[in-house]
PDB file of C-alpha atoms in Angstrom:
ATOM      1  CA  UNK A  24     -90.786  98.575-188.267  1.00  0.00           C
ATOM      2  CA  UNK A  25     -89.056  96.614-185.496  1.00  0.00           C
ATOM      3  CA  UNK A  26     -91.034  95.224-182.590  1.00  0.00           C
ATOM      4  CA  UNK A  27     -89.335  93.577-179.684  1.00  0.00           C
ATOM      5  CA  UNK A  28     -90.864  91.162-177.249  1.00  0.00           C
ATOM      6  CA  UNK A  29     -89.875  88.631-174.615  1.00  0.00           C
ATOM      7  CA  UNK A  30     -88.349  90.779-171.918  1.00  0.00           C
ATOM      8  CA  UNK A  31     -89.181  90.337-168.303  1.00  0.00           C
ATOM      9  CA  UNK A  32     -87.754  89.581-164.932  1.00  0.00           C
ATOM     10  CA  UNK A  33     -85.519  86.529-164.288  1.00  0.00           C
ATOM     11  CA  UNK A  34     -83.236  85.395-161.420  1.00  0.00           C
ATOM     12  CA  UNK A  35     -79.509  85.452-161.749  1.00  0.00           C
ATOM     13  CA  UNK A  36     -78.298  82.260-163.572  1.00  0.00           C
ATOM     14  CA  UNK A  37     -81.474  81.965-165.538  1.00  0.00           C
ATOM     15  CA  UNK A  38     -82.252  82.291-169.221  1.00  0.00           C
ATOM     16  CA  UNK A  39     -84.356  84.551-171.374  1.00  0.00           C
ATOM     17  CA  UNK A  40     -85.089  84.973-175.043  1.00  0.00           C
ATOM     18  CA  UNK A  41     -86.032  88.220-176.614  1.00  0.00           C
ATOM     19  CA  UNK A  42     -87.318  88.459-180.182  1.00  0.00           C
ATOM     20  CA  UNK A  43     -87.680  91.199-182.777  1.00  0.00           C
ATOM     21  CA  UNK A  44     -90.173  91.035-185.632  1.00  0.00           C
ATOM     22  CA  UNK A  45     -89.160  93.092-188.678  1.00  0.00           C
ATOM     23  CA  UNK A  46     -91.806  94.394-190.992  1.00  0.00           C
ATOM     24  CA  UNK A  47     -92.069  96.848-193.799  1.00  0.00           C
ATOM     25  CA  UNK A  48     -88.846  98.147-195.175  1.00  0.00           C
ATOM     26  CA  UNK A  49     -86.726  96.358-192.609  1.00  0.00           C
ATOM     27  CA  UNK A  50     -88.066  92.995-193.581  1.00  0.00           C
ATOM     28  CA  UNK A  51     -85.390  92.451-196.295  1.00  0.00           C
ATOM     29  CA  UNK A  52     -82.164  90.621-196.850  1.00  0.00           C
ATOM     30  CA  UNK A  53     -80.665  94.041-197.627  1.00  0.00           C
ATOM     31  CA  UNK A  54     -80.572  94.794-193.947  1.00  0.00           C
ATOM     32  CA  UNK A  55     -78.218  93.558-191.273  1.00  0.00           C
ATOM     33  CA  UNK A  56     -79.713  93.239-187.798  1.00  0.00           C
ATOM     34  CA  UNK A  57     -78.390  93.635-184.324  1.00  0.00           C
ATOM     35  CA  UNK A  58     -79.393  93.654-180.685  1.00  0.00           C
ATOM     36  CA  UNK A  59     -78.164  96.371-178.344  1.00  0.00           C
ATOM     37  CA  UNK A  60     -78.776  97.072-174.769  1.00  0.00           C
ATOM     38  CA  UNK A  61     -78.658 100.161-172.616  1.00  0.00           C
ATOM     39  CA  UNK A  62     -78.558 100.139-168.875  1.00  0.00           C
ATOM     40  CA  UNK A  63     -79.484 103.139-166.777  1.00  0.00           C
ATOM     41  CA  UNK A  64     -76.721 105.770-166.876  1.00  0.00           C
ATOM     42  CA  UNK A  65     -74.686 103.826-169.329  1.00  0.00           C
ATOM     43  CA  UNK A  66     -74.041 103.989-173.167  1.00  0.00           C
ATOM     44  CA  UNK A  67     -75.814 101.721-175.592  1.00  0.00           C
ATOM     45  CA  UNK A  68     -73.773  98.653-176.316  1.00  0.00           C
ATOM     46  CA  UNK A  69     -74.037  95.883-178.913  1.00  0.00           C
ATOM     47  CA  UNK A  70     -74.853  92.333-177.764  1.00  0.00           C
ATOM     48  CA  UNK A  71     -75.016  90.689-181.145  1.00  0.00           C
ATOM     49  CA  UNK A  72     -75.216  91.223-184.900  1.00  0.00           C
ATOM     50  CA  UNK A  73     -76.347  89.359-188.003  1.00  0.00           C
ATOM     51  CA  UNK A  74     -74.824  90.340-191.291  1.00  0.00           C
ATOM     52  CA  UNK A  75     -76.604  90.176-194.729  1.00  0.00           C
ATOM     53  CA  UNK A  76     -75.037  86.736-195.349  1.00  0.00           C
ATOM     54  CA  UNK A  77     -76.394  85.438-192.060  1.00  0.00           C
ATOM     55  CA  UNK A  78     -73.107  85.292-190.217  1.00  0.00           C
ATOM     56  CA  UNK A  79     -73.311  86.347-186.515  1.00  0.00           C
ATOM     57  CA  UNK A  80     -71.083  88.109-184.159  1.00  0.00           C
ATOM     58  CA  UNK A  81     -71.236  88.608-180.358  1.00  0.00           C
ATOM     59  CA  UNK A  82     -68.877  90.729-178.265  1.00  0.00           C
ATOM     60  CA  UNK A  83     -66.096  88.752-176.543  1.00  0.00           C
ATOM     61  CA  UNK A  84     -67.561  89.675-173.156  1.00  0.00           C
ATOM     62  CA  UNK A  85     -70.792  87.893-173.967  1.00  0.00           C
ATOM     63  CA  UNK A  86     -69.536  84.914-175.985  1.00  0.00           C
ATOM     64  CA  UNK A  87     -70.714  81.744-174.453  1.00  0.00           C
ATOM     65  CA  UNK A  88     -73.812  83.279-172.896  1.00  0.00           C
ATOM     66  CA  UNK A  89     -75.523  85.195-175.622  1.00  0.00           C
ATOM     67  CA  UNK A  90     -76.625  83.807-179.013  1.00  0.00           C
ATOM     68  CA  UNK A  91     -78.204  85.773-181.782  1.00  0.00           C
ATOM     69  CA  UNK A  92     -80.148  83.990-184.585  1.00  0.00           C
ATOM     70  CA  UNK A  93     -82.548  84.763-187.394  1.00  0.00           C
ATOM     71  CA  UNK A  94     -85.762  83.067-188.373  1.00  0.00           C
ATOM     72  CA  UNK A  95     -86.310  83.988-191.936  1.00  0.00           C
ATOM     73  CA  UNK A  96     -89.677  82.322-192.222  1.00  0.00           C
ATOM     74  CA  UNK A  97     -91.039  84.516-189.474  1.00  0.00           C
ATOM     75  CA  UNK A  98     -88.937  87.690-190.170  1.00  0.00           C
ATOM     76  CA  UNK A  99     -87.683  87.399-186.559  1.00  0.00           C
ATOM     77  CA  UNK A 100     -84.288  87.977-184.967  1.00  0.00           C
ATOM     78  CA  UNK A 101     -83.833  86.281-181.640  1.00  0.00           C
ATOM     79  CA  UNK A 102     -81.412  86.872-178.812  1.00  0.00           C
ATOM     80  CA  UNK A 103     -80.971  83.944-176.434  1.00  0.00           C
ATOM     81  CA  UNK A 104     -79.358  84.913-173.139  1.00  0.00           C
ATOM     82  CA  UNK A 105     -78.108  82.219-170.709  1.00  0.00           C
ATOM     83  CA  UNK A 106     -76.457  82.457-167.289  1.00  0.00           C
ATOM     84  CA  UNK A 107     -77.863  85.972-166.759  1.00  0.00           C
ATOM     85  CA  UNK A 108     -76.279  88.270-164.309  1.00  0.00           C
ATOM     86  CA  UNK A 109     -77.652  91.303-162.522  1.00  0.00           C
ATOM     87  CA  UNK A 110     -75.440  93.460-164.658  1.00  0.00           C
ATOM     88  CA  UNK A 111     -77.320  92.191-167.740  1.00  0.00           C
ATOM     89  CA  UNK A 112     -80.234  94.327-166.522  1.00  0.00           C
ATOM     90  CA  UNK A 113     -81.008  96.763-169.283  1.00  0.00           C
ATOM     91  CA  UNK A 114     -83.442  97.875-172.002  1.00  0.00           C
ATOM     92  CA  UNK A 115     -82.740  95.654-174.982  1.00  0.00           C
ATOM     93  CA  UNK A 116     -83.162  97.173-178.423  1.00  0.00           C
ATOM     94  CA  UNK A 117     -83.387  95.571-181.976  1.00  0.00           C
ATOM     95  CA  UNK A 118     -81.781  97.573-184.707  1.00  0.00           C
ATOM     96  CA  UNK A 119     -81.408  97.381-188.562  1.00  0.00           C
ATOM     97  CA  UNK A 120     -79.029  98.850-190.963  1.00  0.00           C
ATOM     98  CA  UNK A 121     -78.477  98.878-194.715  1.00  0.00           C
ATOM     99  CA  UNK A 122     -74.809  99.032-194.079  1.00  0.00           C
ATOM    100  CA  UNK A 123     -72.337  96.400-192.841  1.00  0.00           C
ATOM    101  CA  UNK A 124     -72.923  94.717-189.476  1.00  0.00           C
ATOM    102  CA  UNK A 125     -71.197  96.670-186.701  1.00  0.00           C
ATOM    103  CA  UNK A 126     -70.994  96.893-182.969  1.00  0.00           C
ATOM    104  CA  UNK A 127     -71.425 100.623-183.359  1.00  0.00           C
ATOM    105  CA  UNK A 128     -74.945 101.978-182.647  1.00  0.00           C
ATOM    106  CA  UNK A 129     -74.313 104.758-185.185  1.00  0.00           C
ATOM    107  CA  UNK A 130     -74.423 102.219-187.920  1.00  0.00           C
ATOM    108  CA  UNK A 131     -78.147 101.549-187.403  1.00  0.00           C
ATOM    109  CA  UNK A 132     -80.877 103.821-188.693  1.00  0.00           C
ATOM    110  CA  UNK A 133     -83.784 101.723-187.662  1.00  0.00           C
ATOM    111  CA  UNK A 134     -84.652 100.964-184.008  1.00  0.00           C
ATOM    112  CA  UNK A 135     -87.423  99.231-182.025  1.00  0.00           C
ATOM    113  CA  UNK A 136     -88.874 100.623-178.892  1.00  0.00           C
ATOM    114  CA  UNK A 137     -87.003  98.153-176.690  1.00  0.00           C
ATOM    115  CA  UNK A 138     -87.964  95.497-174.170  1.00  0.00           C
ATOM    116  CA  UNK A 139     -86.831  95.549-170.516  1.00  0.00           C
ATOM    117  CA  UNK A 140     -84.750  92.701-169.048  1.00  0.00           C
ATOM    118  CA  UNK A 141     -84.286  92.654-165.346  1.00  0.00           C
ATOM    119  CA  UNK A 142     -81.999  90.196-163.586  1.00  0.00           C
ATOM    120  CA  UNK A 143     -82.132  89.959-159.778  1.00  0.00           C
TER     121      UNK A 143
END
């Protein structure tokens, strides 16, 4: 089970951290983790991944603003977002996969319910 939290409304230029707690089957080093987002009328896109070995990856368009990290002690994956823009407004989803870390949503079999981020 994946449960996201931390979404909300923020002004442009501000920062926000969203978190995902993994429990049950997804609470395992066998899973790679990722954050995706989906804006209204748009496809779901990756904003960060963490591989089994802990290495992270962020799409070029978000490098320097978005940071993904994992807190193993609390089974939590965090996404720190800085210098937020109105176009970052979306539902943000946590995802887990037994496969390799990927920016493709099709890689991930486990999804949280999402947390809304609104930038105005």
